[in-house]
Coordinates of N, CA and C and ligand atoms in Angstrom, one line a residue:
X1 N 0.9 -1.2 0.0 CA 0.0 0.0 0.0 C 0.9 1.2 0.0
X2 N 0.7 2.0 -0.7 CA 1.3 3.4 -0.7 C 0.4 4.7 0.1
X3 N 1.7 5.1 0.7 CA 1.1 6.1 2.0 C 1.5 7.5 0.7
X4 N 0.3 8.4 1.1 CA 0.6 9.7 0.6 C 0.1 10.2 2.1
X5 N 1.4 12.1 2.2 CA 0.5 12.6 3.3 C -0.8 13.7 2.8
X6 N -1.5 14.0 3.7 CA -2.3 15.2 3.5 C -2.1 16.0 4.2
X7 N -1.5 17.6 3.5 CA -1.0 18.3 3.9 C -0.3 19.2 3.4
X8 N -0.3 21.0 3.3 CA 0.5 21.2 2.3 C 1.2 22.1 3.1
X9 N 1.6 21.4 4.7 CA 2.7 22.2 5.1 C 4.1 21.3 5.3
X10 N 5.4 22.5 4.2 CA 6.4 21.7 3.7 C 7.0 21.4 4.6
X11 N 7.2 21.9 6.5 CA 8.2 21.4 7.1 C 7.5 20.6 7.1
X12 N 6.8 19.8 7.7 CA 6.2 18.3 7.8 C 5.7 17.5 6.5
X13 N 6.3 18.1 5.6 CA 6.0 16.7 4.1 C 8.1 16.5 3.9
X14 N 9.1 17.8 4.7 CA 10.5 17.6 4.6 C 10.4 15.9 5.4
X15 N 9.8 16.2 6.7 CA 10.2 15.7 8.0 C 10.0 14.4 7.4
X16 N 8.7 13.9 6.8 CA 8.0 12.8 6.4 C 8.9 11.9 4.8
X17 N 9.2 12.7 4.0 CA 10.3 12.3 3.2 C 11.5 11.6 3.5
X18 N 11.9 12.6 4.8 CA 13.1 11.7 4.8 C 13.2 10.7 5.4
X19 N 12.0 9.6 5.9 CA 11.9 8.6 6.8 C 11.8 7.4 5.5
X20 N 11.7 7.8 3.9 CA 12.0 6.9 3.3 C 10.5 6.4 3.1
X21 N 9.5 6.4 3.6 CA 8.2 5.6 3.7 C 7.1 6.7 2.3
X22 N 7.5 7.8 2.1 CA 6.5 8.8 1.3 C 6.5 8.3 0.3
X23 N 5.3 7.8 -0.3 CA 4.9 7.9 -2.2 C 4.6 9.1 -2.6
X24 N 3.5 10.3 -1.9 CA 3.1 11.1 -2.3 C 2.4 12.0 -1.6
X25 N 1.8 12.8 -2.1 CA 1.0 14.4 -1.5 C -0.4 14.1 -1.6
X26 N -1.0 14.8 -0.9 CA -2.2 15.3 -1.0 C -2.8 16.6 -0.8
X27 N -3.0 17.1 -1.7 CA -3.4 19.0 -0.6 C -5.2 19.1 -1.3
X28 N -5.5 20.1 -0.5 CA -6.7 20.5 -1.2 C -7.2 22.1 -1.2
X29 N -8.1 22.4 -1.1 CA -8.2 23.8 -1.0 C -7.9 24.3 0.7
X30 N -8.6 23.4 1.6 CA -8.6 23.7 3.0 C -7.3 24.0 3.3
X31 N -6.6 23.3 2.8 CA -5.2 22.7 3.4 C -4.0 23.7 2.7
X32 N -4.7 24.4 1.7 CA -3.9 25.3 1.2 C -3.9 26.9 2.0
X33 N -5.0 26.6 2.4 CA -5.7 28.1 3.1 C -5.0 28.1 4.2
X34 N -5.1 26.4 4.8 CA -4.0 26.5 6.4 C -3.1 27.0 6.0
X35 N -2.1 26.6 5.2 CA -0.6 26.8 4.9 C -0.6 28.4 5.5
X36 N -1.7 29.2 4.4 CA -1.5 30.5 4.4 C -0.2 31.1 3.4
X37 N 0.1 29.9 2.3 CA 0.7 30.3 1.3 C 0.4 30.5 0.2
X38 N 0.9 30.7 -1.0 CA 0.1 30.9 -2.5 C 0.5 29.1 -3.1
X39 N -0.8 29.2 -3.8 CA -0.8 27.5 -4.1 C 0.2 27.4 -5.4
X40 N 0.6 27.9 -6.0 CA 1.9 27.4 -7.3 C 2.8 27.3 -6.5
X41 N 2.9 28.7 -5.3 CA 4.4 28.2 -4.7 C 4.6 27.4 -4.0
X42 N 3.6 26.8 -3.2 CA 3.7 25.7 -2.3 C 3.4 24.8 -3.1
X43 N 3.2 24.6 -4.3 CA 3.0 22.7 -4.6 C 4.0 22.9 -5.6
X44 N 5.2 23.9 -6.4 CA 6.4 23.7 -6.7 C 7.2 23.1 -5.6
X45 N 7.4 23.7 -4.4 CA 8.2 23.1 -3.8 C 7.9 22.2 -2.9
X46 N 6.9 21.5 -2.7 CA 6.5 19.9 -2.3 C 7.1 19.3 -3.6
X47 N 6.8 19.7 -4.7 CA 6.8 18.6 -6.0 C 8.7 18.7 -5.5
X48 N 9.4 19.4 -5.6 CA 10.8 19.5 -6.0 C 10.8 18.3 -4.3
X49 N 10.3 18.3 -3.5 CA 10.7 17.4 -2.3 C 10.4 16.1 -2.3
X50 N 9.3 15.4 -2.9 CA 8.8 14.3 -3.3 C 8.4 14.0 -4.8
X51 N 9.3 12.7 -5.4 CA 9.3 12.9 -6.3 C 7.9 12.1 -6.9
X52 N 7.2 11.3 -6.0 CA 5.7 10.4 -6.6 C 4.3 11.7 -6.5
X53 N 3.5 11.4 -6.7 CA 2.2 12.2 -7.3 C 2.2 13.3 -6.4
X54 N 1.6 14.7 -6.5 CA 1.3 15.5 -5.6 C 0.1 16.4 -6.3
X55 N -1.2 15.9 -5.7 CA -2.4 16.5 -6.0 C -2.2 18.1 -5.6
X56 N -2.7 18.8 -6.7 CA -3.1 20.3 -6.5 C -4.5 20.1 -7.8
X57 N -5.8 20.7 -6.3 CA -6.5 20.9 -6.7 C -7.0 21.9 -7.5
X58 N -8.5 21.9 -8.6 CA -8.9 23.2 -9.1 C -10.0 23.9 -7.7
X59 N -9.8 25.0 -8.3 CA -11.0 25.7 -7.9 C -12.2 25.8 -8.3
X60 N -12.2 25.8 -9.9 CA -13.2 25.8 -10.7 C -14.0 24.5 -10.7
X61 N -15.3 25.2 -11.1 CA -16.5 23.9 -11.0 C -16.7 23.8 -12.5
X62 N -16.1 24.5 -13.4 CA -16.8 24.6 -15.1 C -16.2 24.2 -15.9
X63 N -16.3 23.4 -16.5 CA -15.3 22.4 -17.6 C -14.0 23.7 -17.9
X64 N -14.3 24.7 -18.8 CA -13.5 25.7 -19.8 C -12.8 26.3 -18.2
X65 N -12.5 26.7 -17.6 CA -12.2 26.6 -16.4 C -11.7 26.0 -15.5
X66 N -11.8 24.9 -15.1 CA -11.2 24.0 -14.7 C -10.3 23.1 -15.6
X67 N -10.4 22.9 -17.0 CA -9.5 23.0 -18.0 C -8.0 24.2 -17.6
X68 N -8.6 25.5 -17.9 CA -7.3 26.6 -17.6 C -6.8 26.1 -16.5
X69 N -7.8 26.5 -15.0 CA -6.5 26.0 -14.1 C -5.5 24.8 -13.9
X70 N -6.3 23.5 -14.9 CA -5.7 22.9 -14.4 C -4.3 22.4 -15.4
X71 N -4.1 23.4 -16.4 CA -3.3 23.5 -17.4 C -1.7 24.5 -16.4
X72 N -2.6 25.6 -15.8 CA -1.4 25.9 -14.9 C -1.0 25.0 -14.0
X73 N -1.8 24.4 -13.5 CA -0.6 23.4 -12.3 C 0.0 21.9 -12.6
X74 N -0.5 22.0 -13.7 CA 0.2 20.8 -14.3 C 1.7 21.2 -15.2
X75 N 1.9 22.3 -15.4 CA 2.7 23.3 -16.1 C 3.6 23.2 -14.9
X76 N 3.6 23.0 -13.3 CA 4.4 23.3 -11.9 C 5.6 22.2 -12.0
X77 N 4.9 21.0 -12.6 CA 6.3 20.0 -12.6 C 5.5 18.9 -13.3
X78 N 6.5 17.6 -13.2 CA 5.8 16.2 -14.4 C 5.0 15.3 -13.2
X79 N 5.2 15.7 -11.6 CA 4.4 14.7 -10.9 C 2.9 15.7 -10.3
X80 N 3.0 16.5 -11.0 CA 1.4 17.2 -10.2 C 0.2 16.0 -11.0
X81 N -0.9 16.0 -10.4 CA -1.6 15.0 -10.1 C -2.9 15.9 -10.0
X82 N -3.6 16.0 -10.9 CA -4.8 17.4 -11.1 C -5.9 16.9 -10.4
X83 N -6.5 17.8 -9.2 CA -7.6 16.8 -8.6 C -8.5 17.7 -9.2
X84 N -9.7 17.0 -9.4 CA -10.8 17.6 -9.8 C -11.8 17.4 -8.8
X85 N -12.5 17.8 -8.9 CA -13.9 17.5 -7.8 C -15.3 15.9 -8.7
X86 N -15.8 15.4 -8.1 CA -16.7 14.5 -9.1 C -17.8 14.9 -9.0
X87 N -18.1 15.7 -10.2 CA -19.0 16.3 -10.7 C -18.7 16.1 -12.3
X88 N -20.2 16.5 -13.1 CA -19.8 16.5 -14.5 C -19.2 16.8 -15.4
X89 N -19.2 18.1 -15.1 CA -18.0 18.8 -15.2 C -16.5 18.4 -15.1
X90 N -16.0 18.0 -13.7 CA -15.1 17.8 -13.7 C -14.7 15.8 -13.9
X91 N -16.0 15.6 -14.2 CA -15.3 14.2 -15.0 C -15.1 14.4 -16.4
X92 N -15.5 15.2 -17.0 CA -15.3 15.4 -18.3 C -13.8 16.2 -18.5
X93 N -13.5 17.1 -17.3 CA -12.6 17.4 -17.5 C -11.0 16.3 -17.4
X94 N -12.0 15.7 -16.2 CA -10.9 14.4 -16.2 C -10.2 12.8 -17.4
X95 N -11.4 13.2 -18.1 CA -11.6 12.3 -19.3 C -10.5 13.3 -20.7
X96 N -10.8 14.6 -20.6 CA -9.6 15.4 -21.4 C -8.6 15.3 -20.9
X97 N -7.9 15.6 -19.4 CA -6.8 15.7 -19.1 C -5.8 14.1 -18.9
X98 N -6.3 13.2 -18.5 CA -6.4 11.7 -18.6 C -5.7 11.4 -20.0
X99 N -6.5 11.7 -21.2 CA -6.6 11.6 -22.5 C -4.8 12.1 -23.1
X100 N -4.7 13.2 -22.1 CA -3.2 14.2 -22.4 C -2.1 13.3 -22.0
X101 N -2.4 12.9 -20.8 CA -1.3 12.3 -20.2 C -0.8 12.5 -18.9
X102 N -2.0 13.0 -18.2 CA -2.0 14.2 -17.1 C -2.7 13.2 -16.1
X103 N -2.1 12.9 -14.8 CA -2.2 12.3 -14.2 C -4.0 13.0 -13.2
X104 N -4.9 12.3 -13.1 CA -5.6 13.2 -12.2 C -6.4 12.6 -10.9
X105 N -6.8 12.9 -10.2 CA -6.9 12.2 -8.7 C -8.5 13.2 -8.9
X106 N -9.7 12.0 -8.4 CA -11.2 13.1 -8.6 C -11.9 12.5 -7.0
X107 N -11.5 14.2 -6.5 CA -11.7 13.7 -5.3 C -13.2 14.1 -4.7
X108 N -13.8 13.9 -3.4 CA -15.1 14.2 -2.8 C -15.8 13.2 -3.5
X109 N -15.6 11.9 -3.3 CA -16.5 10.5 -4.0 C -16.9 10.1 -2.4
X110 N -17.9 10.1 -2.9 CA -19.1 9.1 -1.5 C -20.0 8.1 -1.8
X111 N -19.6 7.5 -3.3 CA -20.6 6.3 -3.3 C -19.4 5.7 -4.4
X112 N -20.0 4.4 -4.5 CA -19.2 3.5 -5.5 C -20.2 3.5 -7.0
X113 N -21.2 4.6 -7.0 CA -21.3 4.5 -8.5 C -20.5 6.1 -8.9
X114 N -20.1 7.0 -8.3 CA -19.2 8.2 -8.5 C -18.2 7.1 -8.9
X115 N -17.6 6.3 -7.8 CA -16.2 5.7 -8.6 C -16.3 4.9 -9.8
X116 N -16.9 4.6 -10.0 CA -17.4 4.1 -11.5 C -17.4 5.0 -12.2
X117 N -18.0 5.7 -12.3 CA -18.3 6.8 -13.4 C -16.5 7.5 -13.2
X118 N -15.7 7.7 -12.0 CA -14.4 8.6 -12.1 C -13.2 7.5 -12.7
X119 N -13.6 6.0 -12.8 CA -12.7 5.2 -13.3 C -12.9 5.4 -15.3
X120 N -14.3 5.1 -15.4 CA -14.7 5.3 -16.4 C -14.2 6.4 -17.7
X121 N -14.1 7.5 -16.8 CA -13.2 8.9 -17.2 C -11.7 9.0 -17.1
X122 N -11.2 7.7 -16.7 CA -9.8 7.9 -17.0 C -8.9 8.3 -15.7
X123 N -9.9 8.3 -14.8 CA -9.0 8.6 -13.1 C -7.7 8.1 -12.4
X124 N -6.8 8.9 -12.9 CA -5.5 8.1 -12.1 C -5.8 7.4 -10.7
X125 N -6.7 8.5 -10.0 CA -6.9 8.2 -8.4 C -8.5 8.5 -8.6
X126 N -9.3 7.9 -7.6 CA -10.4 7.8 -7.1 C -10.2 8.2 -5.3
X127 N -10.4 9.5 -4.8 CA -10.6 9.8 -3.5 C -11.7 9.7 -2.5
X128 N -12.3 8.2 -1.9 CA -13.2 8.2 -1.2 C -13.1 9.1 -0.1
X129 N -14.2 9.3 1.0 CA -14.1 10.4 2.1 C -14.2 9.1 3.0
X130 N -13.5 8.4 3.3 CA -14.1 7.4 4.7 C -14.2 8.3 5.9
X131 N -13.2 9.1 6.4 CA -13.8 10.0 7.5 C -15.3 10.3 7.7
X132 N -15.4 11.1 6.4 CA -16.6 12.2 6.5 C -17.6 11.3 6.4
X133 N -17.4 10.6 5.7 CA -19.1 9.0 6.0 C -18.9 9.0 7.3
X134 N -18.5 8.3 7.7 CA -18.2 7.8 9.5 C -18.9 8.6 10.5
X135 N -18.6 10.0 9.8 CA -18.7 11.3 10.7 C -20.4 11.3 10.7
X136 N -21.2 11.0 9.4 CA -22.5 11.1 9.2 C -23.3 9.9 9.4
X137 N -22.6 8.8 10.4 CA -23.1 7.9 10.5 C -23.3 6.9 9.6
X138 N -22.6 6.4 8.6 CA -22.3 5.4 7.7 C -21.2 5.2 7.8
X139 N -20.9 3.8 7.1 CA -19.7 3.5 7.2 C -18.6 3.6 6.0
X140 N -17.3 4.0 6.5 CA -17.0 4.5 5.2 C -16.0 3.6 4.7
X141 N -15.8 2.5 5.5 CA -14.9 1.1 4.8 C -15.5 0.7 4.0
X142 N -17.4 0.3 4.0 CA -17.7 -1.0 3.4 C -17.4 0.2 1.6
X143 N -17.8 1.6 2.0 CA -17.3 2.0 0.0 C -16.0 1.4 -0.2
X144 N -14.9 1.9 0.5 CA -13.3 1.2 0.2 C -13.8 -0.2 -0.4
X145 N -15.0 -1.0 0.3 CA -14.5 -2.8 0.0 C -15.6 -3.0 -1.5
X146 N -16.3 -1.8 -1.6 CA -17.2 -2.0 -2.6 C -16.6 -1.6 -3.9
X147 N -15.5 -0.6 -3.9 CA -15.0 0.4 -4.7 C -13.8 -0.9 -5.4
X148 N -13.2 -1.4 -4.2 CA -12.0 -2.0 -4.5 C -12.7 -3.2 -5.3
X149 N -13.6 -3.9 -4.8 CA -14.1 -5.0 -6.0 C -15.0 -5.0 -6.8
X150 N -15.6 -3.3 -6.9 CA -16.2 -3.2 -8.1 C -14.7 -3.4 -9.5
X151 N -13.8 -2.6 -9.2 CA -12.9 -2.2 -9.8 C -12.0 -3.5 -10.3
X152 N -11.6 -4.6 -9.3 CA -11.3 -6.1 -9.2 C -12.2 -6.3 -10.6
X153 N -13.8 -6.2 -10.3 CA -14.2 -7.0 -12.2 C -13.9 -6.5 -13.1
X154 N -13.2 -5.6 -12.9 CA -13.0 -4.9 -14.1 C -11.9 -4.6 -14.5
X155 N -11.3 -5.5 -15.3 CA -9.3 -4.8 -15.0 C -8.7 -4.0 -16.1
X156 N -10.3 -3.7 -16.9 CA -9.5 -2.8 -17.9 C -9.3 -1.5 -16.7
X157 N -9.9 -1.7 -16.1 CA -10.3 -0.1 -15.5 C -8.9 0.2 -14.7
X158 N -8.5 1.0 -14.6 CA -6.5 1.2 -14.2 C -6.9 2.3 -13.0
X159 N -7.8 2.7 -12.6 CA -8.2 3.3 -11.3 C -7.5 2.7 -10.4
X160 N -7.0 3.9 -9.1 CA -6.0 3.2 -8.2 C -7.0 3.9 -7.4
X161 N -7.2 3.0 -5.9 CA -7.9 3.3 -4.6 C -7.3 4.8 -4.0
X162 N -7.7 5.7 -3.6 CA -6.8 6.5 -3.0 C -7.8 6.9 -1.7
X163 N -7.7 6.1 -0.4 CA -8.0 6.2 0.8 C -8.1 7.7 1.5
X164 N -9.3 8.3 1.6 CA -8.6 9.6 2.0 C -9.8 10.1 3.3
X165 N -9.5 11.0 3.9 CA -10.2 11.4 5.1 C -9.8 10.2 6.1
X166 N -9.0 10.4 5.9 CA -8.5 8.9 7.2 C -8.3 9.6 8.0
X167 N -8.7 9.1 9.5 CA -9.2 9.9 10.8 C -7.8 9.0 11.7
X168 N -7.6 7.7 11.4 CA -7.0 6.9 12.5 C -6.1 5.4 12.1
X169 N -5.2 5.1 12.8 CA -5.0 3.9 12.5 C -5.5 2.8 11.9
X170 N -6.7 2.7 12.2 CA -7.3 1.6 12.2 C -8.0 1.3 10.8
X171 N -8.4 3.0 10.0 CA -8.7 3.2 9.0 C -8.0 2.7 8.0
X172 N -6.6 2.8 8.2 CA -5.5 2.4 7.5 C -5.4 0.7 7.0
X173 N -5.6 -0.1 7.9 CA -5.1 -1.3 8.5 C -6.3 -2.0 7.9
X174 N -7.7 -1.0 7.8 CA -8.7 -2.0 7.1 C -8.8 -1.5 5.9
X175 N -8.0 -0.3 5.2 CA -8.3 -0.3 3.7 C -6.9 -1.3 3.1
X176 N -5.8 -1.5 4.1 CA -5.2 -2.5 3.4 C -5.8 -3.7 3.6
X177 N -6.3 -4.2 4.6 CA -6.8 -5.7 4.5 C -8.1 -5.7 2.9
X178 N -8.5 -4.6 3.0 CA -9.1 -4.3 1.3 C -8.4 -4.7 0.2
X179 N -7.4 -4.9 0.2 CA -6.4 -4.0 -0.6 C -6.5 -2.8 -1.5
X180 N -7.0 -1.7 -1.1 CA -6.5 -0.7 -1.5 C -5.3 0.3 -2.0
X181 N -5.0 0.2 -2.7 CA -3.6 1.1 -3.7 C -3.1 1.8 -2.5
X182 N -3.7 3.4 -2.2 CA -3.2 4.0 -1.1 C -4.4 4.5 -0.5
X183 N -3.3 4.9 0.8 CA -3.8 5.9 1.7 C -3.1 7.4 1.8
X184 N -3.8 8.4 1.6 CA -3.5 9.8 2.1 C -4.1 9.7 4.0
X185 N -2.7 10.1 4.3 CA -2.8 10.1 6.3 C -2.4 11.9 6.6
X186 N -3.0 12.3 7.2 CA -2.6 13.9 8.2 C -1.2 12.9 8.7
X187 N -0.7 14.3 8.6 CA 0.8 14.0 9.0 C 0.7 12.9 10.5
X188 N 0.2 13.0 11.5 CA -0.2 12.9 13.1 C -0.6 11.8 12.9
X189 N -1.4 11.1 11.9 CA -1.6 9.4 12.0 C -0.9 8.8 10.8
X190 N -0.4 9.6 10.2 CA 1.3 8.2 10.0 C 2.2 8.3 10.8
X191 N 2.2 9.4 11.6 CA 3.0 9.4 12.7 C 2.8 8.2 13.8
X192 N 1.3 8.4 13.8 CA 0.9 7.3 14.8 C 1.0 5.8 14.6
X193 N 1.6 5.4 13.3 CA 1.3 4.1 12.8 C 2.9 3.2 13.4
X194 N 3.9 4.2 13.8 CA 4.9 3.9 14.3 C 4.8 2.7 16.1
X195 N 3.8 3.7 16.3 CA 3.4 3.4 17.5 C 3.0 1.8 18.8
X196 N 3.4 1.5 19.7 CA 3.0 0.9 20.4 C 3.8 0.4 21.6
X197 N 2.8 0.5 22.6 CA 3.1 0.9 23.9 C 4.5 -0.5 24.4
X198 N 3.8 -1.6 24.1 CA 5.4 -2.9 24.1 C 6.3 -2.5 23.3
X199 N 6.5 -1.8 21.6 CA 7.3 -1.5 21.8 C 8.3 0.0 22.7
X200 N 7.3 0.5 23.3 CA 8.5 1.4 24.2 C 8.8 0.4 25.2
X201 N 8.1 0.2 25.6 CA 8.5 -0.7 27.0 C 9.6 -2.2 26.7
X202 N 9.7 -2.6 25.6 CA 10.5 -3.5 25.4 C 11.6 -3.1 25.3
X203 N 11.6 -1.5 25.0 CA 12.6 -1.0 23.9 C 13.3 -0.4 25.3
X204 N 13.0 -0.1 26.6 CA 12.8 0.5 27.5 C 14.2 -0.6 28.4
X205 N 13.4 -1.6 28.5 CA 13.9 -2.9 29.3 C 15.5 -3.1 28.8
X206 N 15.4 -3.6 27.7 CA 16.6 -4.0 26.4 C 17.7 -2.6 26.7
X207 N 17.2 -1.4 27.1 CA 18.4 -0.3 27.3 C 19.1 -0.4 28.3
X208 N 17.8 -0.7 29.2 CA 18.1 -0.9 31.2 C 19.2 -2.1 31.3
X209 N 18.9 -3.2 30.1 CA 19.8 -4.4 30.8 C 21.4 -4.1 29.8
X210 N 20.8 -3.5 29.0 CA 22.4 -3.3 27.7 C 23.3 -2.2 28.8
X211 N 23.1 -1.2 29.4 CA 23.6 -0.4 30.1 C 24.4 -1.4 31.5
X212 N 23.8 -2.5 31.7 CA 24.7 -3.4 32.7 C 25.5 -3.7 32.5
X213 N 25.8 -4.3 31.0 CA 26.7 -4.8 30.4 C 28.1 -3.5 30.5
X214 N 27.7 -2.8 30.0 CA 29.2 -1.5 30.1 C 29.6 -1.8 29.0
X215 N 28.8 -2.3 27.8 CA 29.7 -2.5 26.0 C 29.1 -1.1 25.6
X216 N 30.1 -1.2 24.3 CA 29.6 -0.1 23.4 C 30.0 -1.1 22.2
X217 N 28.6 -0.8 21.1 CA 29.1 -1.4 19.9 C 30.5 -0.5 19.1
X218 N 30.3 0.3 19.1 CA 31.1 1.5 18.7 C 31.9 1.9 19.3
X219 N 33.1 1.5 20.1 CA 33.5 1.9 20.9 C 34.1 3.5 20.6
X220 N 34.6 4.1 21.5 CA 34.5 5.5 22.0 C 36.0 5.9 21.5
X221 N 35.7 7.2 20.6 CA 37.1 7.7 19.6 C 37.7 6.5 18.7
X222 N 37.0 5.5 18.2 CA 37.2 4.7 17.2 C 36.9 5.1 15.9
X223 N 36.2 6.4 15.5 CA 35.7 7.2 14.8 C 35.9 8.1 14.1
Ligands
LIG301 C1 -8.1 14.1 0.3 O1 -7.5 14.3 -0.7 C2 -8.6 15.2 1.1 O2 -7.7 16.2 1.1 C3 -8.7 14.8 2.6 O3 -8.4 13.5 2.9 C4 -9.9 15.3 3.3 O4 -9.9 14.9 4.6 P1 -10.8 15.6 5.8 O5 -12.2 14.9 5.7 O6 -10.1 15.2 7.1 O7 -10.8 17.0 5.5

């Protein structure tokens, strides 16, 4: 499974890079507003920091429009990753830019006939909201398991799962038992995926008894 983060602040997509585990980006309009930066210049320099996909959304809702924008930010570098919104509009737009060669991610999908119709158009990525279901009282795995084996009958269809609104660990762990392509994680729960309380405590013990010993692997000014 490939982890992308969500987020388009650069000290924490540097921090997240260099642990070797990053496929990719995810930003959206929210997350550009957090930055509090201008969106060309912040998703040039994520793109120059990670070299796999990095979504930069349109703003536009109108085909001739969302075409323009999404001609400038694909112009930013060869891994921008055009998100469009799934609407008619922008599946149509997705079905032209697809067509180019232009990678595009169509995100705000909340049913598995949107992902059909966003595979159908040529969608590099398909962005379900599992959070935001969850949040409204549905469940937002069983779309991941509906999405992933609609798409299983169908192997012309080259749609990749792109897990997104993930709230938590656990969200993770059941869109891979799906198998789902990826997940987009807030920086704070791939951080969390590191996690577990045996290992501190094992890791804790193992120091306490190594420090009896009085070794050093490396011994001291051998360096
Ligand atoms: C995905 O691309 C979206 O940016 C994101 O996952 C939305 O998550 P949220 O529901 O936490 O805002």
């Amino acid at each position: 499974m490939k982890f992308f983060v969500d987020t388009a602040d650069i000290a924490e997509i540097k921090a997240l890079a260099a642990t070797g585990l990053l496929d990719g980006v995810t930003t959206n309009p929210s997350l550009i507003a957090k930055s509090g930066r201008r969106i060309l210049e912040v998703i040039k320099e994520i793109c120059a920091v990670v070299p796999g996909p990095v979504s930069a959304e349109v703003a536009a809702t109108e085909y001739d429009q969302i075409m323009r924008e999404a001609d400038v930010l694909r112009r930013i570098a060869g891994n921008v990753a055009v998100k469009v919104p799934l609407t008619p509009d922008g599946l149509r737009a997705c079905r032209t830019l697809s067509g180019q060669g232009t990678m595009v991610n169509v995100t705000l999908c909340f049913s598995a006939a949107q992902a059909l119709l966003a595979a159908k158009a040529g969608a590099t990525f398909i962005s379900p909201f599992v959070g935001r279901l969850d949040d409204i009282g549905q469940d937002g795995m069983l779309l991941i398991a509906d999405i992933v084996q609609i798409y299983r009958n169908y192997p012309v269809l080259k749609t990749e799962v792109l897990v997104a609104s993930v709230r938590h660990p656990i969200h993770v762990i059941e869109a891979a038992k799906l198998g789902a392509h990826v997940a987009t994680l807030p920086p704070a729960v791939l951080r969390s995926l590191y996690n577990h309380p045996l290992t501190d405590k094992g890791l804790a013990t193992f120091l306490a008894d190594w420090a009896k010993t009085g070794q050093q692997i490396v011994e001291t000014g051998s360096t």
